[in-house]
Amino acid sequence: MRSITVSYESCRTQVRIGAGLLDQAGRLLAEVIPPGLRDVLVVSDETVAGLYSQRLLAGLTAAGLRGELAVVPPGDASKSLTRAAELYDRLAAGRFARDALVLALGGGMVSDLAGFVAATWMRGVAFAICSTTLESAVDACLGGKTGVNHASGKNLIGAFHHPALVLVDPASFTTLDDRDMRAGLAESIKHGAIADAAFLTWQREHREAILRRELPFLEELIERNLRIKAGFVTADERETRGPRAMLNFGHTIGHAVEAAMNYRLRHGECVAIGMAAAARISREMGLLSAADAEALIQTLAEFGLPTTLPEGLDPKQIIDATATDKKVAGSRVRYVLLEGWGRAALREGVTSEILHFVLQRPG
Ligand SMILES: NC(=O)c1ccc[n+]([C@@H]2O[C@H](COP(=O)([O-])OP(=O)(O)OC[C@H]3O[C@@H](n4cnc5c(N)ncnc54)[C@H](O)[C@@H]3O)[C@@H](O)[C@H]2O)c1
Ligand SMILES: [Zn+2]
C-alpha cells in the first residue's frame, strides 16, 4: 500500500493507494476518523454501486461502522441541487448528525456532489472518497473543490471541503471504459507537462502497461500524480495565491470545447485538445521549441487522445468562448503556457491571430 499525507493549514488528507483496498475501506477509515464516529452515508452512482458498493459496505460493517447507501443516476446531470436535496433528505431520515461522515464511492461526479453535501450538511460533516475512475484518482479526489452544476454553467455552486481519507483501489479500474481511462490520462499528462518532465517521459515509456491497466504501473502513476497535485493545492489552498492556476493548463480552450460540444466529449478529451493548442501557442510565442511542442502533441496522440478541434467546430466559437472563461483577469485572458518540458507559466498577450492560427491550421 502506498500512503501520502497531504497537509493543509487546518486539516489533513490521508491518501491510500493499493490493489484490493476497497475491501479494507472500513478499517482504513476507522484509522483516520474521530473515535466516536460511526454513521457513514455512502454516496454512489447506479453503475459504480452495482459493481462495488457491497464490498465497501461489508468492510464498513466489519470495522464497526453503520453504513447506508444512497445512489444517484450516473452522469454529470446528477451533479445538481435537486440530487443534493435528495441526499439531505436521506441524511435527515437516517438521523445522520454532526458526527457523521459522507463517503463518495465513484468518479469525480460523485465526489463533487457528495463532497458538496458533506460541506453543507449541518455546516460541514466529515468526508472521504473512494475513487473508482482515473480522472478522480489522479485529479478530482484531491484539493477540496466540491460542488454542483447550475443551469448557466458547470461547477458554479460549491464549497471547499477536504476529504479526511482518499482511497484508491486501481483494481477497480478494470471495469472502466477505455475512453474514460484515456480521458483520465489527459490530466496525468497535464501534471507531467506542467511540473515533472521525468514523469512525462516515464508515462511515455510505460504507455502500454498503463493502458493495459497493470496494477504496479497504475499505483505508481496515481502516487506521482497526487504528489504533484498536492504540491500545487497545498501551496494555494483556496486558489487565491497563484500556484493552483497552473493546474488549468489546457483548460481554457478545453472548457470552451467542452461547452461548444454540449458536453458530449469527455472532459479529459477536451483538455487534451486544449493542451495541444496551448503547446502550439507556446511555440508561436517563442516560449517552447517546435520539437518540444510536437513531443507533447505526439504523447497525447499516442495515448489515443484528440489533439485538434472536432470536425465542424468553428475556431471562432472557441475563441469567443475563451473570452468569458472564469480565469479572465480584467479583460485579458491569461493562458497557462509551457516554457519547456515540465515548466508552466501564466501569460497574457495571446492574440486572436495566434489563436486563429493554432486552431485553424494546427501543424
Ligand atoms: N473537484 C475537482 O477538483 C475535479 C477535478 C476534475 C474533475 N472534476 C469533476 O469530475 C467529473 C468527471 O469525473 P469522472 O470522469 O470520474 O466522471 P464520473 O464520476 O461521471 O464517471 C464517469 C463514468 O464512469 C462510470 N464509472 C465510474 N467508475 C467506474 C468503474 N470503476 N467501472 C465502471 N464504470 C465506472 C460512472 O458511472 C460514469 O458513467 C466532472 O463532474 C468534473 O467536473 C472535479
Ligand atoms: Zn481537468
PDB file of C-alpha atoms in Angstrom, residues 5-210:
ATOM      1  CA  THR A   5      -0.235  12.683   3.821  1.00  0.00           C
ATOM      2  CA  VAL A   6      -1.413  15.995   2.387  1.00  0.00           C
ATOM      3  CA  SER A   7      -1.251  18.780   4.996  1.00  0.00           C
ATOM      4  CA  TYR A   8      -3.280  21.972   4.698  1.00  0.00           C
ATOM      5  CA  GLU A   9      -3.419  24.905   7.088  1.00  0.00           C
ATOM      6  CA  SER A  10      -6.287  23.486   9.122  1.00  0.00           C
ATOM      7  CA  CYS A  11      -6.646  19.832   8.150  1.00  0.00           C
ATOM      8  CA  ARG A  12      -5.057  16.817   6.500  1.00  0.00           C
ATOM      9  CA  THR A  13      -5.992  14.384   3.771  1.00  0.00           C
ATOM     10  CA  GLN A  14      -4.634  10.859   4.062  1.00  0.00           C
ATOM     11  CA  VAL A  15      -4.261   9.033   0.746  1.00  0.00           C
ATOM     12  CA  ARG A  16      -4.041   5.242   0.483  1.00  0.00           C
ATOM     13  CA  ILE A  17      -3.359   3.575  -2.860  1.00  0.00           C
ATOM     14  CA  GLY A  18      -3.312  -0.178  -3.460  1.00  0.00           C
ATOM     15  CA  ALA A  19      -4.994  -3.042  -5.270  1.00  0.00           C
ATOM     16  CA  GLY A  20      -7.643  -4.695  -3.082  1.00  0.00           C
ATOM     17  CA  LEU A  21      -8.028  -1.737  -0.711  1.00  0.00           C
ATOM     18  CA  LEU A  22     -11.745  -1.487  -1.451  1.00  0.00           C
ATOM     19  CA  ASP A  23     -12.353  -4.393   0.937  1.00  0.00           C
ATOM     20  CA  GLN A  24     -10.383  -2.666   3.677  1.00  0.00           C
ATOM     21  CA  ALA A  25     -12.099   0.703   3.436  1.00  0.00           C
ATOM     22  CA  GLY A  26     -13.785   0.331   6.835  1.00  0.00           C
ATOM     23  CA  ARG A  27     -10.542  -0.393   8.662  1.00  0.00           C
ATOM     24  CA  LEU A  28      -8.647   2.374   6.831  1.00  0.00           C
ATOM     25  CA  LEU A  29     -11.436   4.852   7.508  1.00  0.00           C
ATOM     26  CA  ALA A  30     -11.572   3.921  11.186  1.00  0.00           C
ATOM     27  CA  GLU A  31      -7.858   4.780  11.433  1.00  0.00           C
ATOM     28  CA  VAL A  32      -8.338   8.398  10.374  1.00  0.00           C
ATOM     29  CA  ILE A  33     -11.723   9.431  11.811  1.00  0.00           C
ATOM     30  CA  PRO A  34     -12.550  10.540  15.367  1.00  0.00           C
ATOM     31  CA  PRO A  35     -13.172   7.540  17.666  1.00  0.00           C
ATOM     32  CA  GLY A  36     -16.877   8.303  18.205  1.00  0.00           C
ATOM     33  CA  LEU A  37     -17.778   8.485  14.530  1.00  0.00           C
ATOM     34  CA  ARG A  38     -19.987   5.575  13.464  1.00  0.00           C
ATOM     35  CA  ASP A  39     -22.502   6.748  10.875  1.00  0.00           C
ATOM     36  CA  VAL A  40     -21.425   6.706   7.232  1.00  0.00           C
ATOM     37  CA  LEU A  41     -23.593   7.655   4.256  1.00  0.00           C
ATOM     38  CA  VAL A  42     -22.075   6.088   1.161  1.00  0.00           C
ATOM     39  CA  VAL A  43     -22.977   8.081  -1.981  1.00  0.00           C
ATOM     40  CA  SER A  44     -22.506   6.419  -5.340  1.00  0.00           C
ATOM     41  CA  ASP A  45     -23.940   6.266  -8.846  1.00  0.00           C
ATOM     42  CA  GLU A  46     -26.001   3.295 -10.070  1.00  0.00           C
ATOM     43  CA  THR A  47     -23.186   1.857 -12.181  1.00  0.00           C
ATOM     44  CA  VAL A  48     -20.487   2.025  -9.534  1.00  0.00           C
ATOM     45  CA  ALA A  49     -22.851   0.970  -6.736  1.00  0.00           C
ATOM     46  CA  GLY A  50     -23.788  -2.149  -8.714  1.00  0.00           C
ATOM     47  CA  LEU A  51     -20.141  -3.072  -9.060  1.00  0.00           C
ATOM     48  CA  TYR A  52     -18.538  -2.135  -5.750  1.00  0.00           C
ATOM     49  CA  SER A  53     -20.915  -0.976  -3.008  1.00  0.00           C
ATOM     50  CA  GLN A  54     -21.457  -4.406  -1.423  1.00  0.00           C
ATOM     51  CA  ARG A  55     -17.754  -4.886  -0.821  1.00  0.00           C
ATOM     52  CA  LEU A  56     -17.410  -1.386   0.574  1.00  0.00           C
ATOM     53  CA  LEU A  57     -20.405  -1.730   2.893  1.00  0.00           C
ATOM     54  CA  ALA A  58     -19.206  -5.120   4.143  1.00  0.00           C
ATOM     55  CA  GLY A  59     -15.883  -3.533   5.072  1.00  0.00           C
ATOM     56  CA  LEU A  60     -17.614  -0.731   6.943  1.00  0.00           C
ATOM     57  CA  THR A  61     -19.713  -3.202   8.943  1.00  0.00           C
ATOM     58  CA  ALA A  62     -16.638  -5.280   9.732  1.00  0.00           C
ATOM     59  CA  ALA A  63     -14.988  -2.157  11.160  1.00  0.00           C
ATOM     60  CA  GLY A  64     -17.982  -1.477  13.431  1.00  0.00           C
ATOM     61  CA  LEU A  65     -19.385   1.379  11.334  1.00  0.00           C
ATOM     62  CA  ARG A  66     -23.010   1.865  10.264  1.00  0.00           C
ATOM     63  CA  GLY A  67     -23.062   2.263   6.500  1.00  0.00           C
ATOM     64  CA  GLU A  68     -26.106   3.298   4.458  1.00  0.00           C
ATOM     65  CA  LEU A  69     -26.090   3.532   0.680  1.00  0.00           C
ATOM     66  CA  ALA A  70     -27.579   6.420  -1.352  1.00  0.00           C
ATOM     67  CA  VAL A  71     -27.493   6.120  -5.125  1.00  0.00           C
ATOM     68  CA  VAL A  72     -27.915   8.694  -7.911  1.00  0.00           C
ATOM     69  CA  PRO A  73     -28.096   8.085 -11.682  1.00  0.00           C
ATOM     70  CA  PRO A  74     -24.716   8.093 -13.460  1.00  0.00           C
ATOM     71  CA  GLY A  75     -23.738  11.146 -15.495  1.00  0.00           C
ATOM     72  CA  ASP A  76     -22.927  14.776 -14.798  1.00  0.00           C
ATOM     73  CA  ALA A  77     -26.646  15.711 -14.742  1.00  0.00           C
ATOM     74  CA  SER A  78     -26.701  14.251 -11.227  1.00  0.00           C
ATOM     75  CA  LYS A  79     -24.323  16.972 -10.062  1.00  0.00           C
ATOM     76  CA  SER A  80     -27.347  19.129  -9.237  1.00  0.00           C
ATOM     77  CA  LEU A  81     -29.068  20.864  -6.336  1.00  0.00           C
ATOM     78  CA  THR A  82     -32.008  18.505  -6.885  1.00  0.00           C
ATOM     79  CA  ARG A  83     -29.825  15.442  -6.184  1.00  0.00           C
ATOM     80  CA  ALA A  84     -28.114  17.247  -3.323  1.00  0.00           C
ATOM     81  CA  ALA A  85     -31.547  17.891  -1.772  1.00  0.00           C
ATOM     82  CA  GLU A  86     -32.394  14.191  -2.072  1.00  0.00           C
ATOM     83  CA  LEU A  87     -29.191  13.364  -0.234  1.00  0.00           C
ATOM     84  CA  TYR A  88     -30.046  15.847   2.556  1.00  0.00           C
ATOM     85  CA  ASP A  89     -33.394  14.018   2.842  1.00  0.00           C
ATOM     86  CA  ARG A  90     -31.527  10.732   3.257  1.00  0.00           C
ATOM     87  CA  LEU A  91     -29.248  12.233   5.888  1.00  0.00           C
ATOM     88  CA  ALA A  92     -32.261  13.555   7.791  1.00  0.00           C
ATOM     89  CA  ALA A  93     -34.241  10.316   7.513  1.00  0.00           C
ATOM     90  CA  GLY A  94     -31.229   8.263   8.663  1.00  0.00           C
ATOM     91  CA  ARG A  95     -30.573  10.637  11.580  1.00  0.00           C
ATOM     92  CA  PHE A  96     -27.086  11.480  10.405  1.00  0.00           C
ATOM     93  CA  ALA A  97     -25.866  14.153  12.786  1.00  0.00           C
ATOM     94  CA  ARG A  98     -22.878  16.462  13.128  1.00  0.00           C
ATOM     95  CA  ASP A  99     -20.608  13.488  13.785  1.00  0.00           C
ATOM     96  CA  ALA A 100     -21.498  11.578  10.580  1.00  0.00           C
ATOM     97  CA  LEU A 101     -19.316  11.018   7.545  1.00  0.00           C
ATOM     98  CA  VAL A 102     -20.202  11.140   3.853  1.00  0.00           C
ATOM     99  CA  LEU A 103     -18.218   8.678   1.761  1.00  0.00           C
ATOM    100  CA  ALA A 104     -18.174   9.126  -2.029  1.00  0.00           C
ATOM    101  CA  LEU A 105     -17.791   5.884  -3.973  1.00  0.00           C
ATOM    102  CA  GLY A 106     -17.235   6.652  -7.643  1.00  0.00           C
ATOM    103  CA  GLY A 107     -15.675   9.142 -10.017  1.00  0.00           C
ATOM    104  CA  GLY A 108     -15.434  12.910  -9.947  1.00  0.00           C
ATOM    105  CA  MET A 109     -19.159  13.435 -10.427  1.00  0.00           C
ATOM    106  CA  VAL A 110     -19.989  11.502  -7.269  1.00  0.00           C
ATOM    107  CA  SER A 111     -17.210  13.061  -5.168  1.00  0.00           C
ATOM    108  CA  ASP A 112     -18.115  16.614  -6.248  1.00  0.00           C
ATOM    109  CA  LEU A 113     -21.785  16.036  -5.340  1.00  0.00           C
ATOM    110  CA  ALA A 114     -21.167  14.069  -2.133  1.00  0.00           C
ATOM    111  CA  GLY A 115     -18.442  16.489  -1.066  1.00  0.00           C
ATOM    112  CA  PHE A 116     -20.787  19.431  -1.503  1.00  0.00           C
ATOM    113  CA  VAL A 117     -23.424  17.690   0.598  1.00  0.00           C
ATOM    114  CA  ALA A 118     -20.802  16.902   3.267  1.00  0.00           C
ATOM    115  CA  ALA A 119     -19.628  20.527   3.217  1.00  0.00           C
ATOM    116  CA  THR A 120     -23.122  21.869   3.809  1.00  0.00           C
ATOM    117  CA  TRP A 121     -24.987  19.306   5.930  1.00  0.00           C
ATOM    118  CA  MET A 122     -25.023  20.763   9.439  1.00  0.00           C
ATOM    119  CA  ARG A 123     -22.415  23.278   8.233  1.00  0.00           C
ATOM    120  CA  GLY A 124     -19.998  20.527   7.409  1.00  0.00           C
ATOM    121  CA  VAL A 125     -19.546  16.882   8.329  1.00  0.00           C
ATOM    122  CA  ALA A 126     -16.555  14.625   7.682  1.00  0.00           C
ATOM    123  CA  PHE A 127     -15.929  13.473   4.130  1.00  0.00           C
ATOM    124  CA  ALA A 128     -13.993  10.681   2.444  1.00  0.00           C
ATOM    125  CA  ILE A 129     -13.567   9.454  -1.127  1.00  0.00           C
ATOM    126  CA  CYS A 130     -13.129   6.034  -2.641  1.00  0.00           C
ATOM    127  CA  SER A 131     -12.075   6.823  -6.244  1.00  0.00           C
ATOM    128  CA  THR A 132     -13.158   4.438  -8.973  1.00  0.00           C
ATOM    129  CA  THR A 133     -12.126   6.433 -12.069  1.00  0.00           C
ATOM    130  CA  LEU A 134      -8.681   7.527 -13.150  1.00  0.00           C
ATOM    131  CA  GLU A 135      -9.949  11.114 -13.532  1.00  0.00           C
ATOM    132  CA  SER A 136     -10.838  11.073  -9.864  1.00  0.00           C
ATOM    133  CA  ALA A 137      -7.750   9.156  -8.724  1.00  0.00           C
ATOM    134  CA  VAL A 138      -5.224  11.462 -10.397  1.00  0.00           C
ATOM    135  CA  ASP A 139      -7.088  14.757 -10.063  1.00  0.00           C
ATOM    136  CA  ALA A 140     -10.607  15.250  -8.671  1.00  0.00           C
ATOM    137  CA  CYS A 141     -10.042  13.454  -5.336  1.00  0.00           C
ATOM    138  CA  LEU A 142      -7.541  16.000  -4.059  1.00  0.00           C
ATOM    139  CA  GLY A 143      -7.732  19.737  -3.458  1.00  0.00           C
ATOM    140  CA  GLY A 144     -11.081  20.127  -1.727  1.00  0.00           C
ATOM    141  CA  LYS A 145     -13.152  21.508  -4.582  1.00  0.00           C
ATOM    142  CA  THR A 146     -16.704  20.223  -4.296  1.00  0.00           C
ATOM    143  CA  GLY A 147     -19.855  21.409  -5.976  1.00  0.00           C
ATOM    144  CA  VAL A 148     -22.798  21.024  -8.298  1.00  0.00           C
ATOM    145  CA  ASN A 149     -23.704  22.480 -11.664  1.00  0.00           C
ATOM    146  CA  HIS A 150     -26.107  25.358 -12.295  1.00  0.00           C
ATOM    147  CA  ALA A 151     -28.277  25.727 -15.396  1.00  0.00           C
ATOM    148  CA  SER A 152     -25.982  28.552 -16.513  1.00  0.00           C
ATOM    149  CA  GLY A 153     -22.753  26.600 -16.188  1.00  0.00           C
ATOM    150  CA  LYS A 154     -20.707  23.788 -14.665  1.00  0.00           C
ATOM    151  CA  ASN A 155     -19.413  23.816 -11.085  1.00  0.00           C
ATOM    152  CA  LEU A 156     -20.924  27.220 -10.301  1.00  0.00           C
ATOM    153  CA  ILE A 157     -22.239  26.258  -6.853  1.00  0.00           C
ATOM    154  CA  GLY A 158     -19.678  24.863  -4.492  1.00  0.00           C
ATOM    155  CA  ALA A 159     -17.501  24.846  -1.439  1.00  0.00           C
ATOM    156  CA  PHE A 160     -14.006  23.871  -0.409  1.00  0.00           C
ATOM    157  CA  HIS A 161     -14.156  20.772   1.745  1.00  0.00           C
ATOM    158  CA  HIS A 162     -11.238  18.364   2.063  1.00  0.00           C
ATOM    159  CA  PRO A 163     -11.693  14.627   2.435  1.00  0.00           C
ATOM    160  CA  ALA A 164     -10.110  13.077   5.540  1.00  0.00           C
ATOM    161  CA  LEU A 165      -9.309   9.971   3.502  1.00  0.00           C
ATOM    162  CA  VAL A 166      -8.856   9.249  -0.180  1.00  0.00           C
ATOM    163  CA  LEU A 167      -8.749   5.593  -1.024  1.00  0.00           C
ATOM    164  CA  VAL A 168      -7.758   4.410  -4.495  1.00  0.00           C
ATOM    165  CA  ASP A 169      -8.025   0.750  -5.449  1.00  0.00           C
ATOM    166  CA  PRO A 170      -6.671   0.596  -9.011  1.00  0.00           C
ATOM    167  CA  ALA A 171      -8.091  -2.918  -9.404  1.00  0.00           C
ATOM    168  CA  SER A 172     -11.479  -1.203  -9.688  1.00  0.00           C
ATOM    169  CA  PHE A 173     -10.305   0.438 -12.917  1.00  0.00           C
ATOM    170  CA  THR A 174     -10.567  -2.898 -14.751  1.00  0.00           C
ATOM    171  CA  THR A 175     -14.282  -2.261 -15.314  1.00  0.00           C
ATOM    172  CA  LEU A 176     -13.763   1.302 -16.508  1.00  0.00           C
ATOM    173  CA  ASP A 177     -14.440   2.227 -20.139  1.00  0.00           C
ATOM    174  CA  ASP A 178     -11.349   2.529 -22.316  1.00  0.00           C
ATOM    175  CA  ARG A 179     -12.454   6.039 -23.168  1.00  0.00           C
ATOM    176  CA  ASP A 180     -12.758   7.065 -19.505  1.00  0.00           C
ATOM    177  CA  MET A 181      -9.341   5.569 -18.841  1.00  0.00           C
ATOM    178  CA  ARG A 182      -7.727   7.623 -21.622  1.00  0.00           C
ATOM    179  CA  ALA A 183      -9.589  10.754 -20.561  1.00  0.00           C
ATOM    180  CA  GLY A 184      -8.134  10.412 -17.061  1.00  0.00           C
ATOM    181  CA  LEU A 185      -4.676  10.046 -18.561  1.00  0.00           C
ATOM    182  CA  ALA A 186      -5.030  13.512 -20.104  1.00  0.00           C
ATOM    183  CA  GLU A 187      -4.875  15.028 -16.596  1.00  0.00           C
ATOM    184  CA  SER A 188      -1.904  12.816 -15.820  1.00  0.00           C
ATOM    185  CA  ILE A 189      -0.064  14.040 -18.923  1.00  0.00           C
ATOM    186  CA  LYS A 190      -1.003  17.564 -17.814  1.00  0.00           C
ATOM    187  CA  HIS A 191       0.688  17.080 -14.440  1.00  0.00           C
ATOM    188  CA  GLY A 192       3.852  15.882 -16.147  1.00  0.00           C
ATOM    189  CA  ALA A 193       3.775  18.730 -18.651  1.00  0.00           C
ATOM    190  CA  ILE A 194       3.461  21.492 -16.049  1.00  0.00           C
ATOM    191  CA  ALA A 195       5.607  20.119 -13.249  1.00  0.00           C
ATOM    192  CA  ASP A 196       7.647  16.998 -13.884  1.00  0.00           C
ATOM    193  CA  ALA A 197       9.423  16.267 -17.146  1.00  0.00           C
ATOM    194  CA  ALA A 198      10.756  12.926 -15.882  1.00  0.00           C
ATOM    195  CA  PHE A 199       7.209  11.805 -15.061  1.00  0.00           C
ATOM    196  CA  LEU A 200       6.076  12.714 -18.564  1.00  0.00           C
ATOM    197  CA  THR A 201       8.876  10.599 -20.011  1.00  0.00           C
ATOM    198  CA  TRP A 202       8.018   7.737 -17.638  1.00  0.00           C
ATOM    199  CA  GLN A 203       4.410   7.785 -18.853  1.00  0.00           C
ATOM    200  CA  ARG A 204       5.542   7.604 -22.485  1.00  0.00           C
ATOM    201  CA  GLU A 205       7.888   4.717 -21.739  1.00  0.00           C
ATOM    202  CA  HIS A 206       5.242   2.704 -19.914  1.00  0.00           C
ATOM    203  CA  ARG A 207       2.267   3.641 -22.056  1.00  0.00           C
ATOM    204  CA  GLU A 208       1.292   0.089 -22.965  1.00  0.00           C
ATOM    205  CA  ALA A 209       1.477  -1.196 -19.399  1.00  0.00           C
ATOM    206  CA  ILE A 210      -0.586   1.771 -18.237  1.00  0.00           C
TER     207      ILE A 210
END
